[in-house]
Amino acid sequence: MKDLFNDKIFPAIMNVITSKPLTAVKDGMIATISLTIIGSIFLLLANFPYLPIQQFFIDMGVKDHMMQVYRATFNLISVVAVFSVAYNYAKNAGKEGLGAGILAVITFMILIPHTTVASGVAEVSQEAVKLTVANVFPMGYTGSKGLISALIIGALTGMEYTFFLTKGYTIKMPEGVPPNISNSFAALIPGTVLFTAAFAINVFFVNFMGSTAVDFIYKVIQTPLMGFSDSLVGVIVFSTMVSLLWWFGVHGASLVGGITSGIVTANMLANQAVLDSGVALTSANAAVYTTQVDAMWRITGSGITFGIVFAFLFFAKSDQFKTLGRLAAPSALFNINEPILFGTPIVLNPKLFLPFIYVPVVAAVGSYLAIDWGFVPYYGAVSVPWTTPPIISGFITGGWQAALLQFAIIVWSIVGYYPFIKKMDQDNVKLEQ
């Protein structure tokens, strides 16, 4: 089994995860993290859970302006993502990335609808009416609804742009022309090809499919992906892959995040869109697996290794583990656990393979069920930096219920790892003696 995994399965997985498009998507989504965190701050302040403070902002006349900052960050996330993915694809290929990013944004804008439906009440008859408003970019598409399309368009644009520059299919300016002007002309031919292709795709989908290409991607790709990710099976698969890759020494959270980040962000934004419409989140209209849940099986680091640190600090008798516990404890509080992963070690250590897999998987299943069964509320768009200490992050994003869930996960980590660490510690004591 070891040879099969090392020689066949693992290389195949790595070829997919480290491919240029997925690497660009992973790097591109990193650019959206700051937007979601800043937007979350203004969203949390505008809807502060303590009513006197919330009323204070209303009386000051600033709540609507706070919500405008939130909408500007979250509802333009697809535009930022499509630019960043194309930019990073070209940059990783050694090309100038600005041109690729600009072409990707325009291509994305060509493919989304330029109309929206507005509801209102007729002034004379007082009847409810719906009007189609033209020459607009609907925020649903520039936000969560167009996110997977943005990732695909960004990767394809970066690929096309890099291909043209690598092959030399560009307009070359004479020597001495400033680089910014040369780069603009270098994007002329790939841009013409891209925009013409987007035009043809738009004509085909609108005239023959009855919807735009972005709508098609949303229905055929994004919705099924969100459905799978939001299932218990999806949660188990993703949490297992993070630990499995890390056990082989590969940054599992980073690589798997390249696949899931767009999905969980879309789930989170879809939940917030329901809340913004004035409707409460329920099992019928909300997704369980969001950015906040994705972080649940990585609190104190991938594998939820706080249980190991705790055992080192309070139960270890070997000098090695006692010293490592003191060194690793401060970083573990901020969800950084490389000292434990490589110092214990966990990486390539058969003695810790089982708990390193099942501890986060059980935590992931427990988190999913706690939300699905109604103990923890469904998450909106309030998120925190990944280095926020557990308990605090749970309280900010999901109230006391989420904080209590994180505490239970930490306790489970201590229980799950203890028998294995105890045996390893006994072996270390013998070696030291």
Coordinates of C-alpha atoms in Angstrom, one line a residue:
M1 CA 0.0 0.0 0.0
K2 CA 2.9 2.4 0.8
D3 CA 4.5 1.8 -2.6
L4 CA 1.1 2.1 -4.4
F5 CA 0.4 5.4 -2.7
N6 CA 4.0 6.8 -3.1
D7 CA 4.4 5.7 -6.7
K8 CA 0.9 6.0 -8.2
I9 CA -1.7 7.8 -6.1
F10 CA 0.2 10.6 -4.5
P11 CA 2.1 11.7 -7.7
A12 CA -1.3 11.8 -9.5
I13 CA -2.8 13.9 -6.8
M14 CA 0.1 16.3 -6.7
N15 CA 0.1 16.7 -10.5
V16 CA -3.4 18.0 -10.3
I17 CA -3.1 20.1 -7.2
T18 CA 0.2 21.7 -8.3
S19 CA -0.9 22.3 -11.9
K20 CA -0.5 25.9 -13.2
P21 CA -4.3 26.7 -13.3
L22 CA -4.9 25.5 -9.7
T23 CA -1.8 27.2 -8.4
A24 CA -3.0 30.5 -10.0
V25 CA -6.4 30.0 -8.4
K26 CA -4.8 29.4 -5.0
D27 CA -2.6 32.4 -5.3
G28 CA -5.4 34.5 -6.8
M29 CA -7.8 33.8 -4.0
I30 CA -5.3 34.9 -1.4
A31 CA -5.8 38.5 -2.7
T32 CA -9.5 38.3 -1.7
I33 CA -8.7 37.5 2.0
S34 CA -8.0 41.1 3.0
L35 CA -11.3 42.2 1.3
T36 CA -13.4 39.6 3.2
I37 CA -11.7 40.5 6.6
I38 CA -12.1 44.3 6.1
G39 CA -15.7 43.8 4.9
S40 CA -16.4 41.6 7.8
I41 CA -15.3 44.2 10.3
F42 CA -17.7 46.8 8.8
L43 CA -20.5 44.2 8.6
L44 CA -20.0 43.2 12.2
L45 CA -20.0 46.8 13.4
A46 CA -23.1 47.7 11.4
N47 CA -25.0 44.7 12.9
F48 CA -23.3 44.6 16.3
P49 CA -24.8 42.0 18.5
Y50 CA -25.2 44.5 21.4
L51 CA -28.3 46.6 20.5
P52 CA -27.3 49.9 22.2
I53 CA -24.1 50.0 20.1
Q54 CA -26.0 49.2 17.0
Q55 CA -28.5 51.9 17.7
F56 CA -25.6 54.3 18.4
F57 CA -24.4 53.8 14.8
I58 CA -27.9 54.3 13.5
D59 CA -28.4 57.5 15.4
M60 CA -25.0 58.7 14.1
G61 CA -26.2 58.1 10.5
V62 CA -23.2 55.8 9.7
K63 CA -24.7 52.3 9.6
D64 CA -25.7 52.6 5.9
H65 CA -22.2 53.8 5.1
M66 CA -20.7 50.8 6.9
M67 CA -22.9 48.5 4.9
Q68 CA -21.7 50.3 1.7
V69 CA -18.1 49.4 2.6
Y70 CA -19.2 45.8 3.2
R71 CA -21.0 45.7 -0.2
A72 CA -18.0 47.2 -2.0
T73 CA -15.7 44.5 -0.7
F74 CA -17.9 41.4 -0.8
N75 CA -19.9 42.2 -3.9
L76 CA -16.8 42.9 -6.0
I77 CA -14.9 39.8 -4.9
S78 CA -15.3 38.1 -8.3
V79 CA -13.8 41.1 -10.1
V80 CA -10.8 41.0 -7.8
A81 CA -10.5 37.2 -8.1
V82 CA -10.6 37.2 -11.9
F83 CA -7.9 39.9 -12.1
S84 CA -5.7 38.2 -9.4
V85 CA -5.9 34.7 -10.9
A86 CA -4.9 35.9 -14.4
Y87 CA -2.2 38.1 -13.0
N88 CA -0.7 35.3 -10.9
Y89 CA -0.9 32.8 -13.8
A90 CA 1.2 35.1 -16.0
K91 CA 3.5 36.1 -13.1
N92 CA 4.2 32.5 -12.2
A93 CA 5.0 31.8 -15.9
G94 CA 7.6 34.6 -15.8
K95 CA 5.5 37.1 -17.8
E96 CA 4.2 40.6 -17.0
G97 CA 0.9 40.0 -15.2
L98 CA -0.8 43.4 -15.3
G99 CA -2.0 42.9 -18.9
A100 CA -3.4 39.5 -18.2
G101 CA -5.3 40.8 -15.2
I102 CA -6.9 43.7 -17.2
L103 CA -7.8 41.4 -20.1
A104 CA -9.4 38.9 -17.6
V105 CA -11.6 41.6 -16.0
I106 CA -12.9 42.8 -19.4
T107 CA -13.5 39.3 -20.6
F108 CA -15.5 38.6 -17.4
M109 CA -17.5 41.8 -17.8
I110 CA -18.3 40.8 -21.4
L111 CA -19.7 37.5 -20.2
I112 CA -21.9 38.6 -17.3
P113 CA -25.4 40.1 -17.9
H114 CA -25.6 43.9 -18.4
T115 CA -29.2 44.0 -17.2
T116 CA -31.0 43.4 -13.9
V117 CA -34.6 43.2 -12.8
A118 CA -35.8 45.9 -10.3
S119 CA -39.0 45.5 -8.3
G120 CA -41.3 48.4 -7.3
V121 CA -44.8 49.8 -7.0
A122 CA -46.5 51.6 -9.8
E123 CA -47.2 55.2 -8.8
V124 CA -50.7 55.4 -10.3
S125 CA -52.1 51.8 -9.9
Q126 CA -50.1 50.9 -6.8
E127 CA -49.5 47.5 -8.3
A128 CA -46.3 45.6 -7.9
V129 CA -44.2 45.8 -11.1
K130 CA -40.9 44.5 -12.3
L131 CA -38.7 46.5 -14.7
T132 CA -35.6 45.4 -16.6
V133 CA -32.8 47.9 -16.1
A134 CA -30.1 48.0 -18.8
N135 CA -26.5 49.2 -18.8
V136 CA -25.7 47.9 -15.3
F137 CA -23.4 45.2 -13.8
P138 CA -25.6 43.2 -11.3
M139 CA -23.7 42.8 -8.0
G140 CA -24.9 39.2 -7.8
Y141 CA -22.5 38.3 -10.6
T142 CA -19.6 40.5 -9.5
G143 CA -20.0 38.9 -6.0
S144 CA -20.8 35.3 -5.1
K145 CA -22.8 34.1 -8.1
G146 CA -19.9 34.8 -10.5
L147 CA -17.0 33.6 -8.4
I148 CA -16.4 30.2 -10.0
S149 CA -16.8 31.7 -13.4
A150 CA -14.2 34.4 -12.4
L151 CA -11.7 31.7 -11.3
I152 CA -12.2 29.8 -14.6
I153 CA -12.0 32.9 -16.8
G154 CA -9.0 34.2 -14.9
A155 CA -7.1 30.9 -15.3
L156 CA -8.0 30.6 -19.0
T157 CA -7.1 34.2 -19.7
G158 CA -3.7 33.8 -18.0
M159 CA -3.1 30.6 -20.0
E160 CA -4.0 32.3 -23.3
Y161 CA -2.0 35.5 -22.5
T162 CA 1.1 33.5 -21.5
F163 CA 0.8 31.3 -24.6
F164 CA 0.8 34.3 -26.9
L165 CA 3.7 36.0 -25.2
T166 CA 5.7 32.8 -25.0
K167 CA 5.2 32.1 -28.7
G168 CA 5.9 35.7 -29.6
Y169 CA 2.5 36.3 -31.2
T170 CA 2.5 39.9 -30.1
I171 CA 3.1 43.4 -31.5
K172 CA 6.7 44.2 -30.7
M173 CA 7.7 47.8 -30.3
P174 CA 11.2 49.2 -31.2
E175 CA 13.9 49.3 -28.6
G176 CA 13.8 52.4 -26.4
V177 CA 10.0 52.4 -26.2
P178 CA 9.0 52.7 -22.4
P179 CA 8.1 49.2 -21.0
N180 CA 4.5 50.3 -20.0
I181 CA 3.8 51.2 -23.6
S182 CA 5.4 48.0 -24.9
N183 CA 3.3 46.0 -22.5
S184 CA 0.1 47.6 -23.7
F185 CA 0.8 46.7 -27.3
A186 CA 1.9 43.2 -26.2
A187 CA -1.7 42.7 -24.9
L188 CA -3.3 43.9 -28.1
I189 CA -3.4 40.6 -30.1
P190 CA -4.2 38.3 -27.1
G191 CA -6.9 40.8 -26.0
T192 CA -8.4 40.9 -29.5
V193 CA -8.6 37.1 -29.5
L194 CA -10.1 36.9 -26.0
F195 CA -12.7 39.6 -26.6
T196 CA -13.7 38.1 -29.9
A197 CA -14.1 34.7 -28.3
A198 CA -16.1 36.2 -25.4
F199 CA -18.3 37.9 -28.0
A200 CA -18.9 34.6 -29.8
I201 CA -19.6 32.7 -26.6
N202 CA -22.0 35.4 -25.5
V203 CA -23.9 35.2 -28.8
F204 CA -24.1 31.4 -28.6
F205 CA -25.3 31.2 -25.0
V206 CA -27.8 34.1 -25.1
N207 CA -29.3 33.1 -28.5
F208 CA -29.2 29.3 -28.3
M209 CA -29.1 28.5 -24.6
G210 CA -31.3 31.2 -23.3
S211 CA -28.8 32.4 -20.7
T212 CA -25.3 33.9 -20.4
A213 CA -22.2 31.7 -20.1
V214 CA -21.8 32.8 -16.5
D215 CA -25.3 31.7 -15.7
F216 CA -24.5 28.3 -17.3
I217 CA -21.4 27.9 -15.3
Y218 CA -23.3 28.8 -12.1
K219 CA -25.9 26.2 -12.8
V220 CA -23.8 23.4 -14.2
I221 CA -20.5 23.8 -12.2
Q222 CA -20.8 26.1 -9.3
T223 CA -24.1 24.9 -7.9
P224 CA -23.1 21.2 -7.9
L225 CA -19.7 22.0 -6.4
M226 CA -21.4 24.0 -3.7
G227 CA -23.8 21.1 -3.1
F228 CA -21.0 18.5 -2.9
S229 CA -18.9 20.7 -0.6
D230 CA -21.9 21.3 1.6
S231 CA -22.5 17.6 2.1
L232 CA -21.1 15.5 4.9
V233 CA -19.2 13.4 2.4
G234 CA -17.5 16.6 1.0
V235 CA -16.5 17.8 4.4
I236 CA -15.0 14.4 5.2
V237 CA -13.1 14.3 1.9
F238 CA -11.6 17.8 2.2
S239 CA -10.6 17.4 5.9
T240 CA -9.0 14.1 5.2
M241 CA -7.0 15.5 2.2
V242 CA -5.6 18.3 4.3
S243 CA -4.1 16.0 6.9
L244 CA -3.1 13.3 4.4
L245 CA -1.0 15.7 2.3
W246 CA 0.5 17.2 5.4
W247 CA 1.5 13.8 6.7
F248 CA 3.6 13.5 3.5
G249 CA 5.2 16.9 4.2
V250 CA 3.1 18.8 1.7
H251 CA 1.3 22.0 2.8
G252 CA -2.2 20.4 2.7
A253 CA -4.1 23.4 3.9
S254 CA -2.6 25.6 1.1
L255 CA -3.1 23.0 -1.7
V256 CA -6.6 21.8 -0.8
G257 CA -7.5 25.5 -0.2
G258 CA -6.6 26.2 -3.8
I259 CA -9.6 23.9 -4.7
T260 CA -12.0 24.7 -1.9
S261 CA -11.4 28.5 -1.2
G262 CA -13.6 29.6 -4.1
I263 CA -16.4 27.2 -3.1
V264 CA -16.5 28.0 0.6
T265 CA -16.3 31.7 -0.1
A266 CA -19.2 31.4 -2.5
N267 CA -21.2 29.4 0.2
M268 CA -20.4 32.1 2.7
L269 CA -21.5 35.0 0.4
A270 CA -24.6 33.1 -0.6
N271 CA -25.6 32.9 3.1
Q272 CA -24.9 36.6 3.6
A273 CA -27.1 37.4 0.5
V274 CA -30.0 35.6 2.2
L275 CA -29.4 37.6 5.4
D276 CA -29.2 40.8 3.4
S277 CA -32.6 40.1 2.0
G278 CA -34.1 40.1 5.5
V279 CA -34.6 36.3 5.6
A280 CA -33.3 34.1 8.4
L281 CA -30.9 31.3 7.5
T282 CA -32.4 27.9 7.7
S283 CA -31.5 24.4 6.4
A284 CA -33.7 25.2 3.3
N285 CA -31.7 28.3 2.2
A286 CA -28.3 28.1 3.9
A287 CA -25.0 26.3 3.3
V288 CA -23.2 24.6 6.2
Y289 CA -19.7 24.4 4.7
T290 CA -18.4 28.0 4.7
T291 CA -15.0 29.7 5.3
Q292 CA -15.6 29.6 9.0
V293 CA -16.4 25.9 9.1
D294 CA -13.4 25.2 6.9
A295 CA -11.2 26.7 9.6
M296 CA -12.8 24.5 12.3
W297 CA -10.7 21.4 11.5
R298 CA -7.6 23.6 11.4
I299 CA -7.8 25.5 14.7
T300 CA -4.3 25.5 16.4
G301 CA -3.0 24.3 13.0
S302 CA -3.7 21.5 10.5
G303 CA -4.6 18.3 12.3
I304 CA -5.8 20.3 15.3
T305 CA -2.5 19.5 17.0
F306 CA -3.2 21.5 20.2
G307 CA -3.8 18.1 21.9
I308 CA -0.2 17.2 21.2
V309 CA 1.1 20.5 22.6
F310 CA -1.1 20.0 25.7
A311 CA 0.3 16.5 26.3
F312 CA 3.8 17.8 25.9
L313 CA 3.3 20.6 28.4
F314 CA 1.5 18.7 31.1
F315 CA 2.2 15.0 30.7
A316 CA 5.5 14.5 28.9
K317 CA 8.4 13.1 30.8
S318 CA 11.0 13.1 28.0
D319 CA 13.2 16.2 27.7
Q320 CA 12.6 16.4 24.0
F321 CA 8.8 16.6 24.2
K322 CA 8.8 19.0 27.2
T323 CA 11.1 21.4 25.4
L324 CA 9.2 21.1 22.2
G325 CA 5.9 21.8 24.0
R326 CA 7.3 25.1 25.5
L327 CA 8.6 26.2 22.1
A328 CA 5.4 25.3 20.1
A329 CA 2.7 26.6 22.6
P330 CA 2.8 30.3 21.7
S331 CA 2.5 29.7 17.9
A332 CA -0.2 27.0 18.4
L333 CA -2.4 29.7 20.0
F334 CA -2.3 31.5 16.6
N335 CA -3.0 28.4 14.5
I336 CA 0.7 27.9 13.5
N337 CA 1.9 24.3 14.1
E338 CA 4.9 23.7 11.8
P339 CA 7.1 23.2 14.9
I340 CA 4.9 20.3 15.9
L341 CA 4.5 18.9 12.4
F342 CA 8.2 18.7 11.8
G343 CA 9.6 18.6 15.4
T344 CA 7.5 15.8 16.9
P345 CA 7.6 14.7 14.1
I346 CA 4.2 14.0 12.6
V347 CA 5.3 14.2 8.9
L348 CA 6.0 10.6 7.7
N349 CA 5.6 9.3 11.2
P350 CA 3.5 6.0 11.1
K351 CA 2.9 6.2 14.9
L352 CA 0.8 9.4 14.5
F353 CA -0.8 8.7 11.1
L354 CA -4.2 7.6 12.5
P355 CA -4.8 10.4 15.0
F356 CA -3.6 13.0 12.6
I357 CA -6.3 11.9 10.2
Y358 CA -9.2 11.0 12.4
V359 CA -8.9 13.9 14.9
P360 CA -9.7 16.6 12.3
V361 CA -12.2 14.4 10.5
V362 CA -14.2 13.8 13.6
A363 CA -14.0 17.6 14.4
A364 CA -15.2 18.4 10.8
V365 CA -18.1 16.0 11.1
G366 CA -19.0 17.3 14.5
S367 CA -18.9 20.9 13.2
Y368 CA -21.1 20.0 10.3
L369 CA -23.7 18.2 12.5
A370 CA -23.7 21.0 15.1
I371 CA -24.8 23.5 12.5
D372 CA -27.1 21.1 10.6
W373 CA -28.8 20.2 13.9
G374 CA -29.2 23.8 14.9
F375 CA -26.8 24.0 17.9
V376 CA -24.5 26.4 16.1
P377 CA -26.1 29.1 13.9
Y378 CA -25.4 29.2 10.1
Y379 CA -22.6 31.5 9.3
G380 CA -22.9 34.8 7.4
A381 CA -20.0 36.8 6.0
V382 CA -18.3 37.7 9.2
S383 CA -14.9 36.2 9.1
V384 CA -11.6 36.7 10.9
P385 CA -7.8 36.3 10.0
W386 CA -6.7 32.7 10.1
T387 CA -4.3 33.5 12.9
T388 CA -7.1 34.6 15.3
P389 CA -6.8 32.4 18.4
P390 CA -9.6 29.7 18.8
I391 CA -12.5 30.5 21.1
I392 CA -12.1 34.2 20.2
S393 CA -12.5 33.5 16.5
G394 CA -15.6 31.3 17.3
F395 CA -17.2 34.0 19.4
I396 CA -16.7 36.7 16.7
T397 CA -18.0 34.6 13.8
G398 CA -20.7 32.5 15.4
G399 CA -21.4 33.7 19.0
W400 CA -21.0 31.7 22.2
Q401 CA -22.2 28.5 20.4
A402 CA -19.4 28.5 18.0
A403 CA -16.9 29.4 20.8
L404 CA -18.2 26.4 22.8
L405 CA -17.9 24.2 19.7
Q406 CA -14.2 25.2 19.3
F407 CA -13.6 24.5 23.0
A408 CA -15.1 21.0 22.5
I409 CA -12.9 20.4 19.5
I410 CA -9.8 21.3 21.5
V411 CA -10.8 18.9 24.3
W412 CA -11.4 16.2 21.6
S413 CA -7.9 16.9 20.2
I414 CA -6.4 16.3 23.7
V415 CA -8.3 13.1 24.1
G416 CA -7.6 11.9 20.6
Y417 CA -3.9 12.4 20.6
Y418 CA -3.1 11.5 24.2
P419 CA -2.6 7.7 24.0
F420 CA -0.3 8.0 21.0
I421 CA 1.8 10.8 22.5
K422 CA 2.0 8.9 25.8
K423 CA 3.5 5.8 24.0
M424 CA 5.9 8.0 22.0
D425 CA 7.0 9.8 25.2
Q426 CA 7.7 6.5 26.9
D427 CA 9.9 5.5 24.0
N428 CA 11.7 8.8 24.1
V429 CA 12.4 8.4 27.8
K430 CA 14.0 5.0 27.2
L431 CA 16.2 6.5 24.4
E432 CA 17.2 9.4 26.6
Q433 CA 18.1 7.1 29.5

